[in-house]
Coordinates of C-alpha atoms in Angstrom, one line a residue:
M1 CA -43.4 25.1 -92.7
A2 CA -44.2 24.7 -96.5
I3 CA -43.1 21.2 -96.9
L4 CA -45.3 20.0 -94.3
T5 CA -48.5 21.7 -95.4
G6 CA -48.2 21.1 -99.1
A7 CA -48.1 25.0 -99.8
E8 CA -44.9 24.8 -102.1
T9 CA -45.3 24.9 -105.8
S10 CA -43.3 22.8 -108.1
T11 CA -41.1 26.1 -109.2
P12 CA -40.8 29.3 -107.2
A13 CA -41.9 32.5 -109.0
A14 CA -39.4 34.0 -110.9
S15 CA -39.2 37.7 -112.6
P16 CA -39.4 37.9 -116.3
S17 CA -35.7 38.9 -116.3
T18 CA -34.5 35.8 -114.7
A19 CA -37.1 33.2 -115.4
G20 CA -35.3 32.5 -118.5
R21 CA -31.7 32.7 -117.4
R22 CA -31.6 30.8 -114.2
P23 CA -32.6 27.4 -115.8
G24 CA -29.7 28.1 -118.1
A25 CA -27.4 28.8 -115.7
A26 CA -28.3 26.0 -113.6
A27 CA -27.8 23.6 -116.7
V28 CA -24.5 24.9 -117.6
T29 CA -23.4 24.2 -113.9
A30 CA -24.7 21.1 -113.7
F31 CA -22.7 20.1 -117.2
L32 CA -19.4 21.3 -115.9
I33 CA -20.1 19.5 -112.7
G34 CA -21.0 16.1 -114.5
L35 CA -17.5 17.1 -116.5
A36 CA -15.7 17.1 -113.4
A37 CA -17.5 13.8 -111.8
L38 CA -16.5 12.2 -115.3
G39 CA -12.8 13.4 -114.5
Y40 CA -13.0 11.9 -111.2
R41 CA -13.9 8.5 -112.4
I42 CA -11.6 8.3 -115.2
A43 CA -8.8 8.9 -113.0
I44 CA -10.0 6.3 -110.7
L45 CA -10.1 3.8 -113.7
L46 CA -6.6 4.9 -114.8
A47 CA -5.4 4.5 -111.4
G48 CA -6.6 0.9 -111.8
A49 CA -9.4 1.0 -109.1
P50 CA -11.7 -0.6 -108.4
P51 CA -10.4 -4.0 -108.3
T52 CA -11.6 -6.3 -110.8
N53 CA -12.8 -9.8 -109.7
S54 CA -14.1 -13.1 -111.4
D55 CA -17.6 -11.9 -112.3
E56 CA -16.4 -9.0 -114.2
G57 CA -13.9 -11.4 -115.7
T58 CA -17.0 -13.6 -116.9
M59 CA -18.6 -10.6 -118.4
G60 CA -15.1 -9.8 -120.2
L61 CA -14.9 -13.0 -121.5
A62 CA -18.3 -12.8 -123.1
A63 CA -17.2 -9.5 -124.8
L64 CA -13.9 -11.2 -125.9
H65 CA -15.9 -14.2 -127.4
I66 CA -18.7 -11.5 -129.1
G67 CA -15.8 -9.4 -130.9
Q68 CA -14.3 -12.6 -131.8
G69 CA -17.3 -14.1 -133.7
R70 CA -17.3 -17.3 -131.2
G71 CA -20.7 -16.7 -129.5
L72 CA -23.6 -14.4 -129.0
P73 CA -24.4 -15.2 -125.3
V74 CA -27.6 -13.9 -124.1
Y75 CA -27.2 -14.2 -120.0
F76 CA -24.1 -14.1 -118.1
Y77 CA -22.4 -17.3 -118.4
G78 CA -23.5 -20.2 -115.9
Q79 CA -26.8 -19.0 -115.2
N80 CA -30.4 -18.3 -117.1
Y81 CA -30.7 -14.5 -115.9
M82 CA -29.1 -11.4 -116.0
G83 CA -28.5 -9.9 -119.5
T84 CA -25.2 -9.2 -121.1
L85 CA -25.5 -5.9 -122.5
E86 CA -22.5 -4.7 -121.0
A87 CA -20.5 -7.5 -123.2
Y88 CA -21.9 -6.3 -126.2
L89 CA -21.0 -2.2 -125.4
A90 CA -17.5 -3.6 -124.7
A91 CA -17.0 -6.2 -127.5
P92 CA -15.5 -3.5 -130.1
L93 CA -13.1 -2.0 -127.5
V94 CA -12.5 -5.4 -126.1
A95 CA -11.5 -6.7 -129.6
L96 CA -9.0 -4.0 -129.9
A97 CA -7.5 -4.6 -126.6
N98 CA -7.7 -8.3 -125.7
G99 CA -7.7 -8.9 -121.9
S100 CA -7.8 -4.9 -120.9
V101 CA -10.2 -4.4 -117.7
L102 CA -10.5 -0.4 -118.9
A103 CA -11.5 -1.4 -122.1
L104 CA -14.2 -3.5 -120.7
R105 CA -15.4 -0.5 -118.3
L106 CA -15.2 2.4 -120.6
P107 CA -18.8 2.1 -121.8
N108 CA -20.0 2.3 -118.2
L109 CA -18.5 5.9 -118.2
L110 CA -21.2 6.8 -120.9
L111 CA -23.8 5.0 -118.7
F112 CA -22.8 6.8 -115.7
A113 CA -23.0 10.5 -118.0
A114 CA -26.5 9.7 -118.9
F115 CA -27.6 8.7 -115.7
L116 CA -26.4 12.4 -114.5
A117 CA -28.1 13.9 -117.5
A118 CA -31.3 12.1 -116.9
M119 CA -31.4 12.8 -113.0
W120 CA -31.1 16.5 -113.8
A121 CA -34.0 16.5 -116.2
L122 CA -35.9 14.6 -114.1
T123 CA -34.9 16.7 -111.0
K124 CA -35.9 19.9 -112.8
R125 CA -39.1 18.5 -113.9
L126 CA -40.6 17.6 -110.2
Y127 CA -38.7 20.1 -108.5
T128 CA -36.5 23.2 -109.6
P129 CA -33.8 23.7 -112.2
W130 CA -31.1 24.7 -109.1
F131 CA -32.1 21.9 -107.0
A132 CA -31.8 19.4 -109.9
T133 CA -28.0 21.0 -109.9
F134 CA -27.4 20.3 -106.6
V135 CA -28.3 16.8 -106.8
V136 CA -26.0 16.2 -110.0
G137 CA -23.3 17.7 -107.7
L138 CA -24.0 15.2 -104.9
L139 CA -24.2 12.3 -107.4
A140 CA -21.0 13.4 -108.7
L141 CA -19.3 12.1 -105.7
G142 CA -18.5 8.7 -105.3
S143 CA -17.9 6.2 -102.5
D144 CA -16.1 2.7 -102.9
R145 CA -19.2 1.1 -103.1
V146 CA -20.9 3.7 -105.7
L147 CA -17.9 3.5 -107.6
K148 CA -18.0 -0.2 -108.1
N149 CA -21.4 -0.2 -109.1
Q150 CA -21.1 2.3 -111.8
L151 CA -17.7 1.2 -113.1
I152 CA -17.4 -2.7 -112.9
S153 CA -18.7 -4.6 -115.5
G154 CA -20.0 -7.4 -113.2
G155 CA -23.3 -7.6 -114.6
G156 CA -26.5 -5.2 -114.5
Y157 CA -25.2 -2.2 -112.3
P158 CA -24.1 0.5 -114.6
E159 CA -27.1 0.1 -116.5
I160 CA -30.0 0.1 -114.1
N161 CA -29.8 3.3 -112.6
P162 CA -29.3 5.4 -115.9
A163 CA -32.4 3.2 -117.2
G164 CA -34.4 3.6 -113.9
A165 CA -33.8 7.3 -114.3
A166 CA -35.1 7.6 -117.5
L167 CA -37.9 5.6 -117.4
M168 CA -38.9 8.0 -114.4
L169 CA -38.2 10.8 -116.6
L170 CA -40.3 9.7 -120.0
A171 CA -43.1 8.7 -117.7
V172 CA -43.3 12.2 -116.2
A173 CA -42.7 14.0 -119.6
L174 CA -45.3 11.9 -121.2
A175 CA -47.8 12.0 -118.3
M176 CA -47.5 16.0 -118.6
R177 CA -48.8 16.0 -122.2
S178 CA -52.4 16.2 -122.8
R179 CA -54.4 13.3 -124.6
D180 CA -54.2 14.9 -127.7
E181 CA -50.6 15.7 -127.9
A182 CA -50.0 12.3 -127.0
R183 CA -52.1 11.0 -129.9
D184 CA -50.8 13.5 -132.4
D185 CA -47.2 14.2 -131.5
R186 CA -44.4 12.2 -133.0
S187 CA -42.1 12.7 -130.5
A188 CA -44.7 11.4 -128.0
L189 CA -44.9 8.3 -130.1
A190 CA -41.0 7.7 -129.7
G191 CA -41.1 8.6 -125.9
Y192 CA -43.6 5.4 -125.6
A193 CA -41.3 3.5 -127.6
A194 CA -38.3 4.8 -125.9
F195 CA -40.5 3.8 -122.4
G196 CA -41.0 0.0 -124.0
L197 CA -37.6 -0.5 -125.5
L198 CA -36.0 0.5 -121.6
T199 CA -38.3 -1.7 -120.0
G200 CA -37.7 -4.7 -122.4
L201 CA -34.1 -4.2 -122.0
M202 CA -34.3 -4.0 -117.8
V203 CA -36.6 -7.3 -118.1
W204 CA -33.5 -8.8 -119.8
I205 CA -30.8 -7.3 -118.2
D206 CA -31.4 -6.9 -114.4
W207 CA -34.9 -7.1 -112.1
L208 CA -33.4 -4.9 -109.3
V209 CA -34.9 -2.1 -111.0
L210 CA -38.3 -3.4 -111.4
P211 CA -39.7 -1.2 -108.3
Y212 CA -38.7 2.0 -110.2
L213 CA -40.0 0.6 -113.4
A214 CA -43.5 -0.3 -111.9
A215 CA -43.7 3.1 -110.0
A216 CA -42.9 5.0 -113.3
A217 CA -45.4 2.8 -115.2
C218 CA -48.2 4.0 -112.7
V219 CA -47.1 7.7 -113.6
L220 CA -47.5 6.9 -117.4
L221 CA -51.1 5.4 -116.9
L222 CA -52.3 9.1 -115.4
K223 CA -53.3 9.8 -118.5
K224 CA -54.5 7.1 -120.9
P225 CA -52.4 6.8 -124.0
A226 CA -53.9 6.6 -127.3
R227 CA -53.9 3.5 -129.6
R228 CA -51.0 4.4 -131.8
A229 CA -48.7 5.1 -128.3
W230 CA -49.7 1.6 -126.9
I231 CA -48.7 0.4 -130.0
A232 CA -45.4 2.0 -129.9
L233 CA -44.6 1.0 -126.5
A234 CA -45.3 -2.6 -127.0
G235 CA -42.9 -2.6 -130.1
G236 CA -40.3 -1.0 -127.8
L237 CA -41.1 -4.0 -125.1
V238 CA -40.5 -6.6 -127.6
V239 CA -37.3 -5.0 -129.1
G240 CA -35.8 -4.6 -125.7
A241 CA -36.8 -8.1 -124.7
A242 CA -36.0 -9.6 -127.7
P243 CA -32.9 -11.6 -126.5
L244 CA -34.6 -13.2 -123.3
L245 CA -37.8 -13.7 -125.6
I246 CA -35.7 -15.7 -128.0
H247 CA -33.8 -17.6 -125.7
D248 CA -36.7 -18.6 -123.3
L249 CA -39.0 -19.4 -126.1
T250 CA -36.3 -21.8 -127.4
S251 CA -35.4 -23.5 -124.2
S252 CA -37.0 -25.6 -121.6
W253 CA -39.0 -24.1 -119.0
R254 CA -36.6 -24.7 -116.3
H255 CA -33.9 -23.1 -118.0
S256 CA -35.9 -19.8 -118.9
A257 CA -35.5 -16.6 -117.0
I258 CA -38.5 -16.5 -114.6
P259 CA -38.4 -19.9 -112.8
T260 CA -34.6 -19.2 -112.3
F261 CA -35.3 -15.6 -111.1
L262 CA -38.2 -16.5 -108.8
G263 CA -36.0 -19.3 -107.3
L264 CA -33.5 -16.5 -106.2
N265 CA -34.1 -15.8 -102.4
G266 CA -30.5 -15.0 -100.8
G267 CA -29.8 -18.4 -100.3
G268 CA -27.0 -19.1 -97.5
V269 CA -27.8 -19.2 -93.6
E270 CA -30.8 -18.1 -92.4
A271 CA -30.3 -14.7 -91.1
S272 CA -32.0 -13.3 -88.0
W273 CA -34.4 -10.2 -88.6
G274 CA -32.2 -8.1 -86.4
D275 CA -29.3 -8.9 -89.0
R276 CA -31.5 -8.3 -91.7
L277 CA -32.6 -5.0 -90.3
H278 CA -29.2 -3.7 -89.3
G279 CA -27.3 -5.0 -92.5
G280 CA -30.4 -4.2 -94.9
V281 CA -31.4 -0.7 -93.4
L282 CA -28.8 0.6 -91.1
T283 CA -25.8 -0.4 -93.3
G284 CA -27.5 -0.7 -96.5
V285 CA -28.9 2.7 -96.9
P286 CA -25.6 4.7 -96.0
L287 CA -23.7 2.1 -98.1
A288 CA -26.0 2.6 -101.1
T289 CA -26.0 6.1 -101.3
G290 CA -22.8 6.9 -101.1
M291 CA -21.8 7.6 -97.4
C292 CA -19.5 4.7 -96.2
A293 CA -15.7 4.1 -96.5
P294 CA -14.1 1.4 -98.5
G295 CA -15.3 -1.8 -97.3
R296 CA -16.8 -0.8 -94.2
C297 CA -19.4 1.5 -92.7
E298 CA -18.2 3.5 -89.3
P299 CA -20.6 3.9 -86.6
W300 CA -20.6 7.5 -87.1
Q301 CA -21.7 7.3 -90.7
L302 CA -24.8 5.2 -89.7
W303 CA -26.8 7.9 -88.9
W304 CA -27.8 8.5 -92.2
A305 CA -30.0 5.6 -92.3
P306 CA -32.7 6.6 -89.7
A307 CA -32.2 10.3 -91.0
W308 CA -32.8 9.0 -94.9
L309 CA -36.0 7.3 -93.8
A310 CA -37.5 10.2 -91.9
L311 CA -36.7 12.3 -94.8
L312 CA -38.4 9.7 -97.2
A313 CA -41.5 9.7 -95.1
V314 CA -41.8 13.6 -95.0
A315 CA -41.4 13.7 -98.9
G316 CA -44.1 11.0 -99.0
Y317 CA -46.4 13.2 -97.0
A318 CA -45.8 16.6 -98.6
A319 CA -46.2 14.6 -102.1
W320 CA -49.6 13.4 -101.0
R321 CA -51.0 16.7 -99.8
M322 CA -49.6 18.1 -103.3
I323 CA -51.9 15.5 -105.5
R324 CA -54.8 18.2 -105.9
T325 CA -52.6 21.1 -106.9
D326 CA -50.4 19.3 -109.3
R327 CA -51.2 15.5 -110.1
V328 CA -48.3 14.8 -112.3
R329 CA -45.3 16.2 -110.2
A330 CA -46.9 14.7 -107.3
A331 CA -47.2 11.3 -108.7
G332 CA -43.7 11.7 -110.0
R333 CA -42.6 12.4 -106.4
L334 CA -44.8 9.5 -104.8
A335 CA -43.3 7.3 -107.4
L336 CA -39.3 8.0 -106.1
V337 CA -40.6 7.6 -102.6
G338 CA -42.5 4.5 -103.2
A339 CA -39.8 2.8 -105.5
A340 CA -37.1 3.4 -103.0
L341 CA -39.2 1.8 -100.0
V342 CA -40.2 -1.1 -102.2
S343 CA -36.4 -1.7 -102.9
L344 CA -35.4 -1.3 -99.3
L345 CA -38.2 -3.7 -98.1
V346 CA -37.5 -6.5 -100.4
Y347 CA -33.8 -6.1 -99.9
A348 CA -34.2 -6.1 -96.2
R349 CA -36.4 -9.5 -96.0
S350 CA -33.3 -11.3 -97.9
N351 CA -30.9 -13.6 -96.1
A352 CA -27.9 -11.4 -98.0
A353 CA -29.0 -8.4 -96.2
G354 CA -28.1 -10.0 -92.8
N355 CA -25.3 -12.3 -93.9
T356 CA -23.0 -10.5 -96.4
P357 CA -24.6 -6.7 -95.8
M358 CA -21.2 -4.7 -97.4
E359 CA -20.9 -6.9 -100.4
S360 CA -24.7 -7.3 -100.9
G361 CA -25.5 -3.5 -100.4
R362 CA -24.9 -3.3 -104.2
Y363 CA -28.7 -4.7 -104.4
L364 CA -29.9 -1.1 -103.1
H365 CA -28.0 0.9 -105.9
C366 CA -31.0 1.9 -107.2
L367 CA -31.7 3.9 -104.2
L368 CA -29.5 6.9 -105.8
I369 CA -32.6 7.4 -108.3
S370 CA -34.7 8.6 -105.3
T371 CA -32.0 11.1 -104.2
P372 CA -34.2 14.2 -105.1
A373 CA -37.1 13.0 -103.2
V374 CA -35.0 12.4 -100.0
L375 CA -33.3 15.7 -99.6
W376 CA -36.2 17.9 -101.2
P377 CA -37.7 18.3 -97.6
L378 CA -34.4 19.9 -96.4
W379 CA -34.2 22.1 -99.5
T380 CA -37.7 23.6 -99.3
L381 CA -37.4 24.6 -95.4
R382 CA -38.1 28.3 -95.7
G383 CA -38.7 29.9 -91.9
R384 CA -36.3 31.9 -90.6
V385 CA -35.1 29.3 -88.0
T386 CA -36.1 26.0 -90.1
R387 CA -34.1 27.3 -93.4
W388 CA -30.7 27.1 -91.4
L389 CA -31.7 23.5 -90.1
G390 CA -32.4 22.7 -93.8
A391 CA -28.9 24.3 -94.7
T392 CA -27.2 22.5 -92.0
G393 CA -28.9 19.2 -93.2
L394 CA -27.7 19.3 -96.4
A395 CA -24.2 20.8 -95.6
A396 CA -24.1 17.4 -93.2
V397 CA -25.0 15.1 -96.0
C398 CA -22.4 16.7 -98.6
A399 CA -20.0 16.3 -95.9
L400 CA -20.7 12.8 -95.3
A401 CA -20.5 12.1 -99.0
L402 CA -17.2 14.1 -99.3
V403 CA -15.3 12.2 -96.6
A404 CA -16.7 8.8 -97.9
T405 CA -15.5 9.9 -101.6
G406 CA -11.8 11.4 -99.9
M407 CA -11.7 7.9 -98.0
V408 CA -11.5 6.6 -101.5
V409 CA -8.8 9.1 -102.7
C410 CA -6.7 8.4 -99.4
E411 CA -6.8 4.9 -100.2
L412 CA -6.7 4.3 -103.8
P413 CA -2.9 2.8 -103.8
R414 CA -4.1 0.1 -101.4
I415 CA -7.1 -0.5 -103.7
A416 CA -5.4 -0.5 -106.7
A417 CA -2.7 -2.9 -105.7
L418 CA -5.3 -5.6 -105.0
D419 CA -5.2 -6.4 -108.7
D420 CA -1.3 -6.8 -108.7
K421 CA -1.5 -10.0 -107.1
Q422 CA -3.1 -11.5 -110.3
V423 CA -1.0 -9.8 -112.8
G424 CA 1.9 -11.1 -110.7
L425 CA 0.3 -14.5 -110.7
L426 CA 0.1 -14.5 -114.2
A427 CA 3.8 -13.4 -114.8
E428 CA 4.8 -16.6 -112.8
L429 CA 2.8 -18.7 -114.8
D430 CA 4.2 -17.5 -118.1
R431 CA 7.5 -17.8 -116.9
R432 CA 6.7 -21.8 -116.0
G433 CA 4.9 -22.2 -119.2
V434 CA 1.8 -23.0 -117.6
T435 CA -1.2 -22.5 -119.4
H436 CA -4.0 -24.8 -117.7
V437 CA -4.6 -24.0 -113.8
Y438 CA -7.0 -25.0 -111.0
S439 CA -7.9 -22.0 -108.9
E440 CA -10.6 -20.6 -106.7
Y441 CA -13.8 -19.2 -107.9
W442 CA -12.5 -15.4 -107.6
T443 CA -9.5 -15.8 -109.5
C444 CA -10.2 -18.0 -112.5
N445 CA -12.1 -16.1 -114.9
S446 CA -10.4 -13.0 -113.8
I447 CA -7.1 -14.3 -114.9
A448 CA -8.6 -16.1 -117.8
Y449 CA -9.8 -12.7 -119.2
I450 CA -6.6 -10.5 -118.4
S451 CA -4.4 -13.1 -120.0
A452 CA -6.9 -13.0 -123.0
E453 CA -7.4 -16.8 -122.5
R454 CA -3.6 -17.6 -122.6
V455 CA -4.3 -19.1 -119.3
R456 CA -7.3 -21.3 -118.9
C457 CA -8.7 -22.1 -115.3
A458 CA -11.1 -24.2 -113.7
V459 CA -12.5 -23.9 -110.3
I460 CA -11.5 -25.9 -107.4
A461 CA -14.0 -26.2 -104.2
E462 CA -12.1 -26.8 -100.6
D463 CA -13.3 -30.4 -100.4
L464 CA -10.8 -30.8 -103.8
T465 CA -13.8 -31.5 -106.1
P466 CA -14.7 -29.2 -108.9
G467 CA -16.4 -25.9 -108.2
F468 CA -18.7 -23.7 -109.9
D469 CA -17.2 -23.1 -113.3
R470 CA -19.4 -20.6 -115.0
Y471 CA -17.7 -21.5 -118.7
Q472 CA -17.9 -25.0 -118.7
P473 CA -15.3 -25.2 -121.6
Y474 CA -12.6 -24.3 -119.2
K475 CA -13.2 -27.1 -117.0
E476 CA -12.9 -29.6 -119.7
E477 CA -9.8 -28.3 -121.1
V478 CA -8.2 -28.1 -117.7
A479 CA -8.9 -31.6 -117.0
A480 CA -7.5 -32.7 -120.4
A481 CA -4.3 -31.1 -119.8
S482 CA -1.3 -33.4 -119.6
T483 CA -0.1 -31.6 -116.5
R484 CA -1.6 -30.2 -113.2
T485 CA -1.2 -26.8 -111.5
F486 CA -2.7 -25.6 -108.6
A487 CA -2.7 -21.8 -108.2
L488 CA -4.3 -20.7 -104.7
P489 CA -4.5 -17.6 -102.7
S490 CA -1.8 -18.3 -99.7
G491 CA -3.5 -19.4 -96.6
S492 CA -6.8 -20.0 -98.2
G493 CA -8.7 -23.1 -97.4
E494 CA -8.1 -24.6 -100.9
S495 CA -4.7 -24.4 -100.7
R496 CA -4.5 -26.1 -97.3
A497 CA -6.6 -28.8 -98.8
V498 CA -4.4 -29.3 -101.7
R499 CA -1.3 -29.5 -99.5
A500 CA -2.5 -31.6 -97.2
Y501 CA -3.9 -34.3 -99.9
L502 CA -0.1 -34.3 -101.7
D503 CA 1.5 -34.8 -98.5
A504 CA -1.0 -37.3 -97.3
H505 CA -0.4 -39.4 -100.5
H506 CA 3.2 -39.2 -100.6
L507 CA 3.2 -37.3 -104.0
T508 CA 5.9 -35.3 -105.1
Y509 CA 5.4 -31.7 -106.2
V510 CA 6.9 -28.5 -106.9
A511 CA 5.9 -25.4 -104.8
A512 CA 6.4 -21.9 -104.8
E513 CA 4.7 -18.7 -103.5
A514 CA 4.0 -15.9 -106.5
S515 CA 2.2 -12.8 -105.5
G516 CA 0.1 -13.9 -102.4
Y517 CA -0.7 -17.4 -104.3
D518 CA 0.6 -20.7 -103.6
L519 CA 1.8 -22.9 -106.4
Y520 CA 1.5 -26.6 -106.4
Q521 CA 2.7 -28.8 -109.6
P522 CA 2.5 -32.6 -108.9
T523 CA 5.4 -34.4 -110.9
T524 CA 2.6 -37.2 -111.3
H525 CA -0.8 -36.7 -113.0
V526 CA -3.7 -36.1 -110.5
D527 CA -7.4 -36.3 -111.3
L528 CA -10.0 -34.6 -110.0
P529 CA -12.4 -35.1 -107.9
L530 CA -9.3 -36.2 -105.8
P531 CA -9.6 -39.9 -104.4
D532 CA -9.5 -40.3 -100.8

């Protein structure tokens, strides 16, 4: 079996009459698949999915403020890490369509297109053109979790995969050049500058891509760059990381990115190692790679995790055996394997993997970059029997991804209807003339954005104390309002607590229900935190 012996080469031999034509046909096919993938995602967005949330509302508010000239936020409101590139990309569109979730998400379509292009070019260089087209076809599909990561402007996720794939591509392309070419070729210098720029941007935006950045850097250093290349790389790095550098150099150490990021450990209840391994690996791998149903992983979908690990191990062994014959391509393949493994290990160690595996699966979004490495062992099986095993394996992977994508389409009306609650809530608040309201975290900034700040919202916790307000001015404005309105999800702990407090203190209030929210409007002024 070629993949185990190391006998396979980077590209199978082709006749002179077909060598030039086949890559072109593969590229055209990949391009058409990419257009279909974009069409699928545009249809999903136009249908009102995926549902928005308060984190996306926070990014929307940043875009709104940028477009209005009211600020230039460096980080996601309420924290000292995670850059706001999504807000800057969407600001012109948001300025034209205040409160539009679609306008906020449209730049992410371009990022997805860049991801497909980078993955095709990277896979073509490391493997073969038609395998690259197959990989693009698989990545064109989209499960619920994958679509959320790619389309929701919640901070970092739409950017990290195109950046990670581009960094790998640049590293491989530059490492394939001779030292003389790297010294004299202006395109090589531009490549080093681009590598530095993307590195700086990722350091500013989201550190989840660091394993892939580090792996790409190792490939890049296979051939020592000339001095001019180092200067170009350093210049790009400074430009890309400029927002972070300016902010952190003008802020106190405790408000800078590094101590803040190092202090993030998943928090919450200490999860057992069994829960971490189950949530981080058995659930995390199929969830992040697009094999799970919306909001859940069915038991029959979990088989992909051990298969994925086995294929990753085979790919790593084969790439190691290939080092003597094709050093750069072998290193590129090993980089994809190593970065995926490090990403998985880091995530599986966190409490988030054990406590909230379905929502925290987004932390493994970068695993999609390693798709070629994982599937290559199946693609290269050549024996009379083993080639059918490989074809069967690839067909099973495609079927699993197609089923997960089909589940999104089947459940689209239910998924799209989730945002109707907040739209209905805003309509009721407008009818009542309410412009300041208390609600829970996952409602507040969402309704503030989609109302274009017509409604300002402050967060209230279940113990009736002020909650986590990412945008502090809202907290002050709502507290200063002459009347109080509480709009809380029906049956939530916050809703029950507010009603119990008002009843226990014999306060008169108007109560109503609107689109799954309980509304309480005390006739007398009520301050927060509420007194005992």
